[in-house]
C-alpha cells in the first residue's frame, strides 16, 4: 500500500511538471526552421558615406523594395516592401537625412528617415494625363528657406517641400503628345529645363523658374527624321538622341533657350556600321555611349556639337553615372568583361586617356554579365581618392568591389523565385561521413547535464547559448547526405534571372548555383523566359549510380507560339547535362506517370498547334508510350475565352513537324462559359503525387462513407464579368461566384454551386476528396472560406462484414470515368479574417497524418489551420458520438490562433507561394514559403507521435528511472520492517 501511494504521488508530481506547448523555447530557435531576407535586383542606388553615422547605400529594386544596406558587410539596416503594384520610379537622398522615393507611376511621393527607415511623410500627386515619372532633388534650391524636391508625373511638374511633403507649386504641360525625357537643373541658378519630344518629330524645351513655377520660355523645333528611345544628358544644356532609324546621332543644344540640332550619321564615325544603334543611359559630362549589336562605342561631344569616338570595344561593357569628386570634376566607372575576369576602370569625364583607377577582379562566371554599375568615392589616408563600386549582375546578385577585391556579395536573385521542386541527397556510404561529429563520453554527459539544467530552468544565459550551439552542431542537419527521417533534402529553385539554386533544407545554405546557358540571351533566343521545373530523373536504390536531375522548361519570348527550350540539370552538382532548342512552342507540359529503365520520367509537351511531343526521344520511351496510348487524357483552360477543353491523342503527326515522337490530338469535349455571365478566374486540381491512406471515412454512428478519389477532378471558379475587378467595384446584386467540380476525362460536371453577392480573387487547394476555396462576400463585407467534400455512393453498400469476408464487395473493382458516378457532396462556408496570397495543404509520406491548411496571409505570414475547422459536418450542438469523433462545434468564423503561425513572429515579405514536401517520418511535413524572403520549417500536424524530439532529455529519463527504482527499493524495505513489527506485536 505504501509503495502504491508513493508511486502515485511521484507520478503526479512528475506529470504536473510537463506542460504541452505550441510555441518554441528560446534555445530552440533556428533548429527546425530558417529565414533568409533578400531585396531583389537593384535598379537604383544612392550612397551615403558621411563621416558621421554609418556608411550605407540606399537602393530600390525590381521587387519594389527600398532598403538601406551596410557598406561594410552588405547586411540590411532596414527595408520596406511596397507591394506588387507600387513600382518604384525614382529614389534619392535629401538634406542628408531623408530618403525620397517616387512610386506608383509618379502618383506617390514619400520621405523616409535615413537612419531607421521610418516614414516621415507621404504625398499623393495627380495631373491631367499619364506620362513618364521623373524625380529630381536639386542642390541649393530653396523656396522661402524650404528645400524642395521636383517631381514630373502625370503631365505636371510639382515642387514639394522636403520637410512636410506639401506641394508648394505645380505647373501643367497639357500638350497631348508631349513625352518628357529629362528634368534638368541649371547649375548655380534657379532655372529648370523640361525637355522632351512631341508627335515623335518635335523637340520641346520649357524653361521654368524653380522658385515659383513660372514659365519663362518655351521653344520647339522640328526634326523630320523623328526621335528614337532614350536620350543621354552630356551637359546641363545639351542632350544626345538618335533618329527614328537608329542610324543618325543628334546633338541637341538649348543654350540660353535657343534650340539647335547637329546631326552626324553613325557611318561617319565608324567604318563598318553594324545596324541600328541604342544609347546606353548615362549622365557623364561630355561623354556618352552607344551600342550596336556586340560593339560598344564611347563618344566625346566637343564644341559646336562635333563628335569624336574615343573608344570602341567588342567586350560587354557597363558604365556608371557621373560622380562629382571636386569642383568641376566628375568621375565615372567602366566595367568590361574578359573571360573569367572583369576590368574596372575609373576615369575623369574630361580626361579619357587618364585613369584614376584600373583593376582586374576574378568573377564567378555563374554570375553572368554586369548589368548596372554605381560608383562612390572616399579619401585615403594619403589624401588621394579611393573608389568603391557597387555592381548588379545578370543573375540579380549584388557585389561591392573595393581595392581589387569583392568585399561582400548578396544572392538577391532568390527574391524572384519562379518555381521550386525538391531532390533527395546522396545516400551516406559506410565508413564515410561528410560532416563527421564525434563526441566522447564526457562531452555526451556534459551535454545532457546542460539539457537537464535547462529543463529545470536552472540554466544561465551562457548555458542556454551553449545548449543551442551544441544542438546546432549535434543535429547534423547540414550534412550532405540523406537522413533516415527524410528531413535533409535539396530545394531546387528557378529564378527570374534564369539561374538555378540548390538550397539545403537544414540551414538554407546554397549548395550550388548555376546560370543556365539555355536561358542566356542569344541570337537564337532573344528574350528567354523560365517557366517551370519538373522531376526528370529520380533514381531509386536499384540505380543509385545515376544522379537525379530536373527538367527546366523555358521559351524564347512572351508569345505563346514562340519556340521552347529544355534544359537538364544534375541536382547533386548543378551541372547542365544538356539543352534542347525546340522547333515547336510549349503551351502545356504534362508529366506522365511512366518511367523508363533509367528512371527518366516521360513528359508530353503540347504546342500552340495542338500537337503533342514526347520526351525523352528514345525508342524505349516510345514503346512505353504506345502501350499506354489510349489511357492518356488531359485538359486545357482558356481563361480569356472562357473555355475548358478535354483532349486525347489521335495519331502520329503529318506534315512539316512529323517525326515518330510527335502526335496529333483531337478535342474530346469542351465546356463554354457564356461570356456575358461568367468569367474564369481560378482553376486547381490535385497534386499528381499525393498519397491517400484510405478511401473510407468512419463517421460518428459507426457508419462508413467512401471518399470519391480521382486524379481527374478539376475545380473551376467563375465570376460575373463586372465583378472581375477589385473588391467593391460592383454591388452584391451584380456579382456572383460559381464553382464547379469537373471530371476532366469526360467533361461531366459533378457539382456546381453559386455564391450570390460574392467575388474574387479566389484561392483554392484540392486534396483527396475535398476542396477549400477563399473569396470575398460583398453582402457580409467579409472574406469567406468554403469547403466541398465529395463522396462515392456506389460503394455505400460495402458495410456488410460478410461481403468483405467472402470477397463480394466492390472495393477493388476498377473505376471508369465513363461510368455514371453516384456521388454526394457536403459543403459549408465560414467567415475568415484575412485576405490571402497563397494556400497549400500539408502532405505526408503515407497520408495517415491529419491535414492542415497552410494559409499565406496578406500580412506575409503562414498560418496553419486544422482541416477539422473546415469539416462540413460541423453542427452547433454535436452529439456525444460526434464529439468523440473530433467534430468541433459550429461557429460562423474560423479561429485565428496566434500560436498556429508557422512563421512565428517572422514575415516572408512579398509572399508568393507555399509548398509542402513529405518527409520519410509520417508525422512530419516540410514547409517552404517563398517571396522576397525565404522561410523553411518542419511541421507536425498531429504532433511527433512516431519519434522523440531532438531536445528529449535522456538524462532526465535516466534519473527518473533510477529514482523510481530507488523509491521502490526503499519503500519495499520500509514495508518489510513494518510487517515484521506488526507480527511481533
PDB file of N, CA and C in Angstrom, residues 53-125:
ATOM      1  N   UNK A  53      27.965  58.947 -38.625  1.00  0.00           N
ATOM      2  CA  UNK A  53      26.940  57.944 -38.927  1.00  0.00           C
ATOM      3  C   UNK A  53      27.506  56.763 -39.697  1.00  0.00           C
ATOM      4  N   UNK A  54      26.688  55.768 -39.838  1.00  0.00           N
ATOM      5  CA  UNK A  54      27.092  54.549 -40.533  1.00  0.00           C
ATOM      6  C   UNK A  54      27.168  54.783 -42.035  1.00  0.00           C
ATOM      7  N   UNK A  55      28.124  54.125 -42.657  1.00  0.00           N
ATOM      8  CA  UNK A  55      28.239  54.194 -44.109  1.00  0.00           C
ATOM      9  C   UNK A  55      27.249  53.209 -44.698  1.00  0.00           C
ATOM     10  N   UNK A  56      26.417  53.701 -45.601  1.00  0.00           N
ATOM     11  CA  UNK A  56      25.343  52.875 -46.131  1.00  0.00           C
ATOM     12  C   UNK A  56      25.089  53.222 -47.584  1.00  0.00           C
ATOM     13  N   UNK A  57      24.341  52.334 -48.241  1.00  0.00           N
ATOM     14  CA  UNK A  57      23.858  52.602 -49.586  1.00  0.00           C
ATOM     15  C   UNK A  57      22.361  52.305 -49.586  1.00  0.00           C
ATOM     16  N   UNK A  58      21.587  53.245 -50.095  1.00  0.00           N
ATOM     17  CA  UNK A  58      20.135  53.093 -50.173  1.00  0.00           C
ATOM     18  C   UNK A  58      19.791  52.657 -51.594  1.00  0.00           C
ATOM     19  N   UNK A  59      18.998  51.591 -51.701  1.00  0.00           N
ATOM     20  CA  UNK A  59      18.713  51.020 -53.018  1.00  0.00           C
ATOM     21  C   UNK A  59      17.210  50.844 -53.206  1.00  0.00           C
ATOM     22  N   UNK A  60      16.797  50.826 -54.472  1.00  0.00           N
ATOM     23  CA  UNK A  60      15.456  50.388 -54.847  1.00  0.00           C
ATOM     24  C   UNK A  60      15.615  49.226 -55.818  1.00  0.00           C
ATOM     25  N   UNK A  61      14.646  48.310 -55.822  1.00  0.00           N
ATOM     26  CA  UNK A  61      14.810  47.084 -56.588  1.00  0.00           C
ATOM     27  C   UNK A  61      13.592  46.803 -57.464  1.00  0.00           C
ATOM     28  N   UNK A  62      13.744  45.831 -58.327  1.00  0.00           N
ATOM     29  CA  UNK A  62      12.660  45.427 -59.221  1.00  0.00           C
ATOM     30  C   UNK A  62      11.549  44.690 -58.482  1.00  0.00           C
ATOM     31  N   UNK A  63      11.795  44.279 -57.251  1.00  0.00           N
ATOM     32  CA  UNK A  63      10.750  43.672 -56.423  1.00  0.00           C
ATOM     33  C   UNK A  63      10.028  44.729 -55.594  1.00  0.00           C
ATOM     34  N   UNK A  64      10.238  46.010 -55.950  1.00  0.00           N
ATOM     35  CA  UNK A  64       9.599  47.150 -55.276  1.00  0.00           C
ATOM     36  C   UNK A  64       9.981  47.221 -53.800  1.00  0.00           C
ATOM     37  N   UNK A  65      11.263  47.040 -53.554  1.00  0.00           N
ATOM     38  CA  UNK A  65      11.820  47.113 -52.200  1.00  0.00           C
ATOM     39  C   UNK A  65      12.711  48.344 -52.100  1.00  0.00           C
ATOM     40  N   UNK A  66      12.562  49.087 -51.002  1.00  0.00           N
ATOM     41  CA  UNK A  66      13.507  50.145 -50.642  1.00  0.00           C
ATOM     42  C   UNK A  66      14.298  49.625 -49.453  1.00  0.00           C
ATOM     43  N   UNK A  67      15.613  49.693 -49.533  1.00  0.00           N
ATOM     44  CA  UNK A  67      16.425  49.124 -48.452  1.00  0.00           C
ATOM     45  C   UNK A  67      17.660  49.978 -48.217  1.00  0.00           C
ATOM     46  N   UNK A  68      18.108  49.965 -46.983  1.00  0.00           N
ATOM     47  CA  UNK A  68      19.368  50.594 -46.594  1.00  0.00           C
ATOM     48  C   UNK A  68      20.334  49.484 -46.212  1.00  0.00           C
ATOM     49  N   UNK A  69      21.470  49.401 -46.919  1.00  0.00           N
ATOM     50  CA  UNK A  69      22.439  48.323 -46.714  1.00  0.00           C
ATOM     51  C   UNK A  69      23.709  48.866 -46.079  1.00  0.00           C
ATOM     52  N   UNK A  70      24.284  48.064 -45.203  1.00  0.00           N
ATOM     53  CA  UNK A  70      25.566  48.384 -44.579  1.00  0.00           C
ATOM     54  C   UNK A  70      26.667  48.217 -45.626  1.00  0.00           C
ATOM     55  N   UNK A  71      27.457  49.266 -45.832  1.00  0.00           N
ATOM     56  CA  UNK A  71      28.518  49.195 -46.834  1.00  0.00           C
ATOM     57  C   UNK A  71      29.666  48.282 -46.409  1.00  0.00           C
ATOM     58  N   UNK A  72      29.765  47.989 -45.120  1.00  0.00           N
ATOM     59  CA  UNK A  72      30.875  47.144 -44.658  1.00  0.00           C
ATOM     60  C   UNK A  72      30.619  45.671 -44.938  1.00  0.00           C
ATOM     61  N   UNK A  73      29.372  45.231 -44.711  1.00  0.00           N
ATOM     62  CA  UNK A  73      29.092  43.795 -44.809  1.00  0.00           C
ATOM     63  C   UNK A  73      27.934  43.455 -45.742  1.00  0.00           C
ATOM     64  N   UNK A  74      27.206  44.435 -46.220  1.00  0.00           N
ATOM     65  CA  UNK A  74      26.082  44.164 -47.096  1.00  0.00           C
ATOM     66  C   UNK A  74      24.813  43.762 -46.375  1.00  0.00           C
ATOM     67  N   UNK A  75      24.801  43.876 -45.049  1.00  0.00           N
ATOM     68  CA  UNK A  75      23.611  43.497 -44.294  1.00  0.00           C
ATOM     69  C   UNK A  75      22.537  44.581 -44.402  1.00  0.00           C
ATOM     70  N   UNK A  76      21.300  44.176 -44.159  1.00  0.00           N
ATOM     71  CA  UNK A  76      20.177  45.104 -44.265  1.00  0.00           C
ATOM     72  C   UNK A  76      20.010  45.868 -42.954  1.00  0.00           C
ATOM     73  N   UNK A  77      20.111  47.214 -43.028  1.00  0.00           N
ATOM     74  CA  UNK A  77      19.779  48.039 -41.868  1.00  0.00           C
ATOM     75  C   UNK A  77      18.265  48.112 -41.704  1.00  0.00           C
ATOM     76  N   UNK A  78      17.593  48.461 -42.795  1.00  0.00           N
ATOM     77  CA  UNK A  78      16.131  48.476 -42.812  1.00  0.00           C
ATOM     78  C   UNK A  78      15.670  48.339 -44.257  1.00  0.00           C
ATOM     79  N   UNK A  79      14.413  47.978 -44.425  1.00  0.00           N
ATOM     80  CA  UNK A  79      13.844  47.864 -45.774  1.00  0.00           C
ATOM     81  C   UNK A  79      12.327  47.954 -45.687  1.00  0.00           C
ATOM     82  N   UNK A  80      11.719  48.291 -46.819  1.00  0.00           N
ATOM     83  CA  UNK A  80      10.264  48.325 -46.949  1.00  0.00           C
ATOM     84  C   UNK A  80       9.897  47.690 -48.287  1.00  0.00           C
ATOM     85  N   UNK A  81       8.973  46.749 -48.252  1.00  0.00           N
ATOM     86  CA  UNK A  81       8.453  46.134 -49.470  1.00  0.00           C
ATOM     87  C   UNK A  81       7.129  46.829 -49.792  1.00  0.00           C
ATOM     88  N   UNK A  82       7.081  47.533 -50.907  1.00  0.00           N
ATOM     89  CA  UNK A  82       5.936  48.386 -51.201  1.00  0.00           C
ATOM     90  C   UNK A  82       4.765  47.635 -51.831  1.00  0.00           C
ATOM     91  N   UNK A  83       4.987  46.462 -52.351  1.00  0.00           N
ATOM     92  CA  UNK A  83       3.885  45.714 -52.939  1.00  0.00           C
ATOM     93  C   UNK A  83       4.010  45.614 -54.445  1.00  0.00           C
ATOM     94  N   UNK A  84       3.281  44.680 -55.058  1.00  0.00           N
ATOM     95  CA  UNK A  84       3.459  44.408 -56.492  1.00  0.00           C
ATOM     96  C   UNK A  84       3.011  45.531 -57.410  1.00  0.00           C
ATOM     97  N   UNK A  85       2.079  46.387 -56.975  1.00  0.00           N
ATOM     98  CA  UNK A  85       1.584  47.455 -57.850  1.00  0.00           C
ATOM     99  C   UNK A  85       2.250  48.799 -57.583  1.00  0.00           C
ATOM    100  N   UNK A  86       3.008  48.893 -56.506  1.00  0.00           N
ATOM    101  CA  UNK A  86       3.637  50.164 -56.129  1.00  0.00           C
ATOM    102  C   UNK A  86       5.077  50.201 -56.665  1.00  0.00           C
ATOM    103  N   UNK A  87       5.190  50.295 -57.989  1.00  0.00           N
ATOM    104  CA  UNK A  87       6.504  50.233 -58.645  1.00  0.00           C
ATOM    105  C   UNK A  87       7.282  51.517 -58.364  1.00  0.00           C
ATOM    106  N   UNK A  88       8.558  51.352 -57.998  1.00  0.00           N
ATOM    107  CA  UNK A  88       9.403  52.499 -57.643  1.00  0.00           C
ATOM    108  C   UNK A  88       9.979  53.116 -58.909  1.00  0.00           C
ATOM    109  N   UNK A  89       9.732  54.420 -59.097  1.00  0.00           N
ATOM    110  CA  UNK A  89      10.198  55.131 -60.289  1.00  0.00           C
ATOM    111  C   UNK A  89      11.491  55.898 -60.044  1.00  0.00           C
ATOM    112  N   UNK A  90      11.717  56.343 -58.813  1.00  0.00           N
ATOM    113  CA  UNK A  90      12.916  57.118 -58.539  1.00  0.00           C
ATOM    114  C   UNK A  90      13.239  57.126 -57.061  1.00  0.00           C
ATOM    115  N   UNK A  91      14.527  57.349 -56.751  1.00  0.00           N
ATOM    116  CA  UNK A  91      14.971  57.369 -55.357  1.00  0.00           C
ATOM    117  C   UNK A  91      16.153  58.329 -55.241  1.00  0.00           C
ATOM    118  N   UNK A  92      16.217  59.058 -54.120  1.00  0.00           N
ATOM    119  CA  UNK A  92      17.334  59.975 -53.881  1.00  0.00           C
ATOM    120  C   UNK A  92      17.370  60.300 -52.394  1.00  0.00           C
ATOM    121  N   UNK A  93      18.437  60.974 -51.974  1.00  0.00           N
ATOM    122  CA  UNK A  93      18.591  61.397 -50.577  1.00  0.00           C
ATOM    123  C   UNK A  93      18.551  62.914 -50.532  1.00  0.00           C
ATOM    124  N   UNK A  94      17.737  63.473 -49.624  1.00  0.00           N
ATOM    125  CA  UNK A  94      17.597  64.924 -49.488  1.00  0.00           C
ATOM    126  C   UNK A  94      18.018  65.349 -48.095  1.00  0.00           C
ATOM    127  N   UNK A  95      18.716  66.484 -48.023  1.00  0.00           N
ATOM    128  CA  UNK A  95      19.161  67.095 -46.765  1.00  0.00           C
ATOM    129  C   UNK A  95      20.054  66.172 -45.936  1.00  0.00           C
ATOM    130  N   UNK A  96      20.527  65.102 -46.535  1.00  0.00           N
ATOM    131  CA  UNK A  96      21.389  64.175 -45.815  1.00  0.00           C
ATOM    132  C   UNK A  96      20.689  63.337 -44.775  1.00  0.00           C
ATOM    133  N   UNK A  97      19.340  63.430 -44.676  1.00  0.00           N
ATOM    134  CA  UNK A  97      18.645  62.690 -43.627  1.00  0.00           C
ATOM    135  C   UNK A  97      17.327  62.065 -44.091  1.00  0.00           C
ATOM    136  N   UNK A  98      16.875  62.386 -45.307  1.00  0.00           N
ATOM    137  CA  UNK A  98      15.634  61.824 -45.817  1.00  0.00           C
ATOM    138  C   UNK A  98      15.909  61.024 -47.089  1.00  0.00           C
ATOM    139  N   UNK A  99      15.286  59.851 -47.181  1.00  0.00           N
ATOM    140  CA  UNK A  99      15.281  59.089 -48.426  1.00  0.00           C
ATOM    141  C   UNK A  99      13.972  59.419 -49.132  1.00  0.00           C
ATOM    142  N   UNK A 100      14.063  59.981 -50.340  1.00  0.00           N
ATOM    143  CA  UNK A 100      12.883  60.380 -51.101  1.00  0.00           C
ATOM    144  C   UNK A 100      12.615  59.309 -52.162  1.00  0.00           C
ATOM    145  N   UNK A 101      11.377  58.804 -52.202  1.00  0.00           N
ATOM    146  CA  UNK A 101      11.023  57.801 -53.204  1.00  0.00           C
ATOM    147  C   UNK A 101       9.777  58.247 -53.966  1.00  0.00           C
ATOM    148  N   UNK A 102       9.793  57.973 -55.264  1.00  0.00           N
ATOM    149  CA  UNK A 102       8.647  58.232 -56.141  1.00  0.00           C
ATOM    150  C   UNK A 102       8.177  56.892 -56.687  1.00  0.00           C
ATOM    151  N   UNK A 103       6.885  56.598 -56.558  1.00  0.00           N
ATOM    152  CA  UNK A 103       6.395  55.282 -56.963  1.00  0.00           C
ATOM    153  C   UNK A 103       4.970  55.374 -57.494  1.00  0.00           C
ATOM    154  N   UNK A 104       4.442  54.214 -57.884  1.00  0.00           N
ATOM    155  CA  UNK A 104       3.069  54.097 -58.416  1.00  0.00           C
ATOM    156  C   UNK A 104       2.843  54.998 -59.619  1.00  0.00           C
ATOM    157  N   UNK A 105       3.787  54.936 -60.573  1.00  0.00           N
ATOM    158  CA  UNK A 105       3.629  55.740 -61.782  1.00  0.00           C
ATOM    159  C   UNK A 105       3.760  57.220 -61.546  1.00  0.00           C
ATOM    160  N   UNK A 106       4.413  57.615 -60.465  1.00  0.00           N
ATOM    161  CA  UNK A 106       4.595  59.028 -60.147  1.00  0.00           C
ATOM    162  C   UNK A 106       3.494  59.632 -59.310  1.00  0.00           C
ATOM    163  N   UNK A 107       2.596  58.793 -58.775  1.00  0.00           N
ATOM    164  CA  UNK A 107       1.470  59.335 -58.005  1.00  0.00           C
ATOM    165  C   UNK A 107       1.737  59.388 -56.511  1.00  0.00           C
ATOM    166  N   UNK A 108       2.762  58.694 -56.019  1.00  0.00           N
ATOM    167  CA  UNK A 108       3.026  58.661 -54.579  1.00  0.00           C
ATOM    168  C   UNK A 108       4.476  59.074 -54.326  1.00  0.00           C
ATOM    169  N   UNK A 109       4.635  60.120 -53.536  1.00  0.00           N
ATOM    170  CA  UNK A 109       5.959  60.602 -53.137  1.00  0.00           C
ATOM    171  C   UNK A 109       6.079  60.442 -51.626  1.00  0.00           C
ATOM    172  N   UNK A 110       7.162  59.797 -51.196  1.00  0.00           N
ATOM    173  CA  UNK A 110       7.348  59.545 -49.757  1.00  0.00           C
ATOM    174  C   UNK A 110       8.725  59.992 -49.321  1.00  0.00           C
ATOM    175  N   UNK A 111       8.817  60.320 -48.031  1.00  0.00           N
ATOM    176  CA  UNK A 111      10.107  60.607 -47.397  1.00  0.00           C
ATOM    177  C   UNK A 111      10.275  59.649 -46.232  1.00  0.00           C
ATOM    178  N   UNK A 112      11.456  59.008 -46.168  1.00  0.00           N
ATOM    179  CA  UNK A 112      11.765  58.048 -45.112  1.00  0.00           C
ATOM    180  C   UNK A 112      12.957  58.568 -44.319  1.00  0.00           C
ATOM    181  N   UNK A 113      12.933  58.323 -43.026  1.00  0.00           N
ATOM    182  CA  UNK A 113      14.050  58.724 -42.174  1.00  0.00           C
ATOM    183  C   UNK A 113      15.247  57.833 -42.497  1.00  0.00           C
ATOM    184  N   UNK A 114      16.361  58.443 -42.847  1.00  0.00           N
ATOM    185  CA  UNK A 114      17.522  57.677 -43.313  1.00  0.00           C
ATOM    186  C   UNK A 114      18.074  56.709 -42.274  1.00  0.00           C
ATOM    187  N   UNK A 115      18.226  57.094 -41.001  1.00  0.00           N
ATOM    188  CA  UNK A 115      18.827  56.154 -40.046  1.00  0.00           C
ATOM    189  C   UNK A 115      17.992  54.905 -39.773  1.00  0.00           C
ATOM    190  N   UNK A 116      16.655  55.052 -39.615  1.00  0.00           N
ATOM    191  CA  UNK A 116      15.858  53.905 -39.181  1.00  0.00           C
ATOM    192  C   UNK A 116      14.763  53.492 -40.165  1.00  0.00           C
ATOM    193  N   UNK A 117      14.563  54.238 -41.249  1.00  0.00           N
ATOM    194  CA  UNK A 117      13.591  53.851 -42.258  1.00  0.00           C
ATOM    195  C   UNK A 117      12.151  54.180 -41.934  1.00  0.00           C
ATOM    196  N   UNK A 118      11.891  54.932 -40.872  1.00  0.00           N
ATOM    197  CA  UNK A 118      10.513  55.315 -40.558  1.00  0.00           C
ATOM    198  C   UNK A 118      10.012  56.337 -41.576  1.00  0.00           C
ATOM    199  N   UNK A 119       8.743  56.181 -42.001  1.00  0.00           N
ATOM    200  CA  UNK A 119       8.194  57.113 -42.980  1.00  0.00           C
ATOM    201  C   UNK A 119       7.908  58.451 -42.307  1.00  0.00           C
ATOM    202  N   UNK A 120       8.392  59.534 -42.917  1.00  0.00           N
ATOM    203  CA  UNK A 120       8.229  60.876 -42.367  1.00  0.00           C
ATOM    204  C   UNK A 120       6.950  61.513 -42.900  1.00  0.00           C
ATOM    205  N   UNK A 121       6.743  61.431 -44.223  1.00  0.00           N
ATOM    206  CA  UNK A 121       5.516  61.948 -44.821  1.00  0.00           C
ATOM    207  C   UNK A 121       5.253  61.253 -46.144  1.00  0.00           C
ATOM    208  N   UNK A 122       4.022  61.425 -46.622  1.00  0.00           N
ATOM    209  CA  UNK A 122       3.615  60.853 -47.900  1.00  0.00           C
ATOM    210  C   UNK A 122       2.697  61.835 -48.603  1.00  0.00           C
ATOM    211  N   UNK A 123       2.935  62.064 -49.879  1.00  0.00           N
ATOM    212  CA  UNK A 123       2.101  62.970 -50.672  1.00  0.00           C
ATOM    213  C   UNK A 123       1.585  62.242 -51.904  1.00  0.00           C
ATOM    214  N   UNK A 124       0.341  62.523 -52.247  1.00  0.00           N
ATOM    215  CA  UNK A 124      -0.265  61.960 -53.454  1.00  0.00           C
ATOM    216  C   UNK A 124      -0.287  63.037 -54.523  1.00  0.00           C
ATOM    217  N   UNK A 125       0.270  62.710 -55.684  1.00  0.00           N
ATOM    218  CA  UNK A 125       0.369  63.668 -56.785  1.00  0.00           C
ATOM    219  C   UNK A 125      -0.551  63.246 -57.918  1.00  0.00           C
TER     220      UNK A 125
END
